[in-house]
């Protein structure tokens, strides 16, 4: 009887623990937080850590209290939830992180890139009063929830995203070492410029801020979720619903050295025609702030009136 009751208590405990999401650890830079200090929250994507924002931090730390948040667990040594996080869970973690750093009401300027753009636009849709303006890099947002319009070259996003999603599955079901070898081969060889969205001139070791040796197979969890848990599972209704906010100043900067783009024509037209918004094309690939730091930060300063 004692063993049975202990087992039941253990089951309840582990179930309760499973419902508690890990805490994100932001990094802060710049001026001390005060009621008079402007605040900038930066959300990064795959496979970046806080260091990707170094060019931005160097130019804005004298004017802002700055908070950097990675896509969940990209600043960790391992994935803290075996199969990664749903989009709702990732947003919950980011919400909790921002509240812990700033309190539940403080407004801020939001700077986002890659998957960070997905989290950022989702956050802005849900907490519109907190986001003063948005600076988005290389990934836009639909202008309507149905998301029917496809970006230019959308076909080229399929092969590499499915590959990264499969790499994650292999790492869990077969062997992590095999998954790591496949991903590193993709990132270091001819395969990436051949099937990826960036084109034949792109090289991860040259154009990506994070060293290749730090990029791990389990960081592909967002691709696994969007393809294996949502699209291929026939659960399209579970796709995160978000739209481009119509009531905020938005700066959108994107790199033109790509065969596939992560924004639609209508999104660009909306930005270009909306008062207080601006869209800028850069002669870069995906990491615009890393490849053209002076031009990008100058445009940001102008937009944010620094």
XYZ file of C-alpha atoms in Angstrom:
306
model
C 0.000 0.000 0.000
C 2.852 2.350 0.894
C 4.578 1.680 -2.431
C 1.341 2.250 -4.392
C 0.588 5.548 -2.658
C 4.179 6.709 -3.148
C 3.940 5.853 -6.822
C 0.718 7.828 -7.141
C 2.280 10.858 -5.399
C 5.276 10.647 -7.743
C 3.006 10.504 -10.806
C 1.110 13.572 -9.660
C 4.336 15.413 -8.916
C 5.883 14.717 -12.309
C 2.641 15.672 -14.069
C 2.576 18.972 -12.182
C 6.241 19.573 -12.967
C 5.589 18.854 -16.630
C 3.056 21.688 -16.684
C 5.620 24.212 -15.440
C 7.548 25.747 -18.309
C 11.252 26.569 -17.910
C 12.230 30.155 -17.185
C 14.033 32.174 -19.845
C 17.172 34.054 -18.820
C 17.378 37.471 -20.516
C 20.526 39.540 -20.752
C 20.398 43.250 -20.023
C 22.540 46.028 -21.443
C 22.728 49.804 -21.485
C 21.243 52.278 -19.040
C 19.799 51.246 -15.662
C 16.054 50.747 -15.674
C 14.154 53.769 -14.397
C 10.798 55.387 -15.040
C 12.423 57.830 -17.466
C 14.539 55.332 -19.417
C 13.462 54.107 -22.837
C 13.366 50.321 -23.047
C 14.211 48.071 -25.981
C 13.348 44.349 -26.005
C 15.167 42.227 -28.606
C 13.924 38.769 -29.674
C 16.257 36.566 -31.717
C 15.579 33.478 -33.833
C 17.337 30.364 -35.139
C 20.003 29.556 -34.067
C 21.099 32.799 -32.471
C 22.115 33.795 -28.997
C 22.343 37.257 -27.442
C 25.581 38.071 -29.284
C 23.763 38.552 -32.596
C 22.549 41.928 -31.297
C 26.076 43.235 -30.565
C 26.029 45.845 -33.394
C 22.664 47.143 -32.130
C 23.712 47.105 -28.469
C 26.873 49.106 -29.218
C 24.872 51.885 -30.871
C 21.917 52.045 -28.463
C 23.258 51.232 -24.994
C 23.732 54.939 -24.209
C 20.055 55.647 -24.927
C 18.118 52.535 -23.833
C 17.733 49.927 -21.157
C 18.085 46.878 -23.416
C 16.814 43.344 -22.854
C 17.821 40.433 -25.089
C 15.758 37.228 -25.165
C 16.586 34.214 -27.321
C 14.154 31.736 -28.823
C 13.592 29.301 -25.907
C 16.744 27.373 -24.928
C 19.032 28.721 -27.665
C 21.219 30.142 -24.896
C 21.240 26.808 -23.021
C 23.448 23.736 -23.342
C 20.445 21.460 -23.916
C 16.743 21.525 -24.731
C 14.870 21.607 -21.413
C 11.630 20.097 -22.769
C 12.227 16.886 -24.709
C 10.238 17.645 -27.863
C 10.511 21.412 -27.695
C 7.723 23.892 -27.178
C 4.430 24.630 -28.834
C 4.059 28.148 -30.193
C 1.676 28.960 -27.342
C 4.239 27.719 -24.796
C 7.068 29.720 -26.379
C 4.949 32.870 -26.219
C 4.065 32.147 -22.585
C 7.752 31.850 -21.712
C 8.567 35.144 -23.434
C 5.625 36.883 -21.745
C 6.810 35.666 -18.332
C 10.374 36.742 -19.079
C 9.340 40.274 -20.080
C 7.063 40.617 -17.046
C 9.851 39.476 -14.725
C 12.279 41.997 -16.236
C 9.968 44.993 -16.617
C 6.788 44.350 -14.647
C 3.366 43.766 -16.197
C 2.742 47.213 -17.692
C 5.965 48.879 -18.831
C 5.966 49.757 -22.548
C 8.968 49.254 -24.833
C 10.262 49.270 -28.391
C 10.384 45.743 -29.823
C 13.257 44.629 -32.110
C 12.818 41.212 -33.737
C 14.470 38.859 -36.246
C 13.754 35.415 -37.766
C 11.687 33.243 -35.342
C 11.913 36.195 -32.978
C 9.650 37.993 -35.451
C 7.003 35.298 -35.049
C 7.148 35.548 -31.250
C 7.287 39.349 -31.465
C 4.280 39.827 -33.740
C 2.312 37.309 -31.645
C 3.226 39.283 -28.523
C 2.301 42.614 -30.119
C -1.087 41.256 -31.191
C -1.803 40.104 -27.630
C -0.210 42.959 -25.648
C -0.611 45.894 -28.000
C -0.572 48.556 -25.296
C 2.932 47.548 -24.190
C 4.627 47.720 -27.593
C 5.422 51.315 -28.616
C 6.980 50.454 -31.974
C 8.334 47.441 -33.858
C 11.640 47.035 -35.686
C 11.447 43.765 -37.641
C 14.271 42.254 -39.660
C 13.854 39.868 -42.606
C 10.603 38.237 -41.445
C 7.301 40.029 -41.875
C 3.756 39.263 -40.785
C 0.555 38.446 -42.665
C -1.837 41.362 -43.039
C -4.832 39.057 -42.473
C -5.209 35.949 -40.265
C -5.985 33.604 -43.186
C -2.354 33.840 -44.419
C -3.374 32.915 -47.958
C -0.784 35.042 -49.743
C 2.608 33.363 -50.114
C 5.946 35.199 -50.083
C 8.065 35.391 -53.228
C 10.044 32.161 -53.685
C 8.109 30.371 -50.927
C 8.953 26.995 -52.509
C 12.588 27.416 -51.469
C 11.628 27.489 -47.792
C 10.275 23.934 -47.948
C 13.394 21.767 -48.546
C 15.590 23.244 -45.833
C 12.791 23.574 -43.260
C 11.719 19.977 -43.781
C 15.347 18.903 -43.528
C 15.809 20.723 -40.210
C 12.500 19.315 -38.924
C 13.645 15.796 -39.869
C 17.040 16.367 -38.234
C 15.235 17.063 -34.963
C 13.170 13.868 -35.312
C 16.301 11.828 -36.077
C 18.006 13.256 -33.005
C 15.181 12.049 -30.788
C 14.216 8.785 -32.410
C 17.526 7.464 -33.762
C 20.687 9.188 -32.507
C 21.695 12.717 -31.575
C 25.156 12.273 -33.038
C 23.717 11.298 -36.419
C 21.367 14.300 -36.351
C 24.266 16.604 -35.530
C 26.351 15.218 -38.414
C 23.503 15.710 -40.895
C 22.864 19.265 -39.762
C 26.537 20.218 -39.811
C 26.900 18.722 -43.287
C 23.931 20.799 -44.440
C 25.412 23.990 -42.968
C 29.018 23.453 -44.126
C 28.596 21.884 -47.571
C 27.122 22.639 -50.984
C 23.737 21.414 -49.716
C 22.774 24.645 -47.959
C 23.301 26.991 -50.938
C 21.742 24.353 -53.206
C 18.426 23.858 -51.371
C 18.328 26.753 -48.912
C 16.530 30.090 -49.290
C 19.653 32.258 -49.457
C 21.231 31.344 -52.777
C 24.607 30.089 -53.977
C 26.716 32.918 -52.522
C 25.529 32.294 -48.967
C 27.786 30.588 -46.404
C 26.751 30.062 -42.798
C 30.305 30.444 -41.494
C 30.579 33.842 -43.198
C 27.093 35.326 -42.938
C 25.779 33.969 -39.603
C 26.813 35.580 -36.284
C 26.920 32.377 -34.238
C 29.879 29.987 -34.707
C 28.840 26.765 -36.442
C 30.302 24.651 -33.640
C 27.694 26.088 -31.230
C 24.690 25.163 -33.386
C 23.090 21.931 -32.143
C 20.519 19.628 -33.745
C 17.954 20.140 -30.975
C 17.768 23.843 -31.859
C 15.644 22.752 -34.827
C 12.644 22.253 -32.537
C 10.573 25.133 -34.044
C 10.828 23.548 -37.510
C 9.769 20.176 -36.102
C 6.752 21.739 -34.451
C 5.533 23.725 -37.420
C 5.930 20.816 -39.862
C 5.469 17.567 -37.926
C 3.088 18.754 -35.213
C 1.014 21.230 -37.233
C 1.199 21.169 -41.054
C 1.871 17.479 -41.792
C -0.343 16.468 -38.870
C -3.260 18.206 -40.556
C -3.683 20.675 -37.695
C -3.517 23.866 -39.717
C -5.999 25.467 -37.315
C -3.252 25.306 -34.679
C -0.967 27.541 -36.722
C -0.198 30.648 -34.697
C -2.617 33.379 -35.714
C -0.972 36.753 -35.924
C -1.199 39.796 -38.152
C 0.763 42.931 -38.828
C -0.430 45.496 -36.244
C -2.133 48.421 -37.945
C -1.837 50.870 -35.053
C 1.939 50.944 -34.504
C 4.997 52.468 -36.145
C 6.835 49.604 -37.840
C 10.279 49.563 -39.405
C 10.930 46.571 -41.641
C 14.393 45.802 -43.027
C 15.156 42.809 -45.221
C 18.086 41.383 -47.167
C 17.749 41.031 -50.925
C 20.435 38.363 -51.394
C 17.910 35.533 -51.204
C 15.903 33.347 -53.558
C 13.100 33.110 -50.990
C 11.652 35.929 -48.937
C 9.906 35.847 -45.586
C 7.425 38.614 -46.226
C 4.585 39.075 -48.688
C 4.058 41.810 -51.243
C 0.957 43.022 -49.403
C 2.897 43.280 -46.114
C 5.507 45.456 -47.806
C 2.831 47.618 -49.414
C 1.108 48.048 -46.053
C 4.346 49.198 -44.403
C 5.239 51.545 -47.265
C 1.788 53.159 -47.281
C 1.297 53.521 -43.502
C 2.175 56.759 -41.766
C 5.076 56.427 -39.338
C 6.260 53.161 -40.916
C 9.283 52.496 -43.094
C 10.641 49.621 -45.210
C 14.282 49.324 -46.275
C 15.965 46.759 -48.525
C 19.607 45.903 -47.742
C 22.210 44.297 -49.971
C 22.626 41.405 -47.530
C 21.368 37.905 -46.860
C 19.384 37.022 -43.723
C 21.353 38.580 -40.841
C 21.124 42.200 -41.973
C 22.372 43.771 -38.716
C 25.446 41.542 -38.799
C 26.311 42.158 -42.461
C 25.499 45.903 -42.667
C 25.751 47.075 -39.035
C 26.401 50.781 -39.668
C 23.609 51.251 -42.202
C 21.082 49.206 -40.250
C 21.721 50.922 -36.917
C 21.680 54.343 -38.586
C 18.255 53.575 -40.053
C 17.081 52.316 -36.664
C 18.222 55.522 -34.979
C 16.342 57.616 -37.471
C 13.172 55.560 -37.067
C 13.331 55.449 -33.254
C 14.249 59.166 -33.119
C 17.420 58.617 -31.105
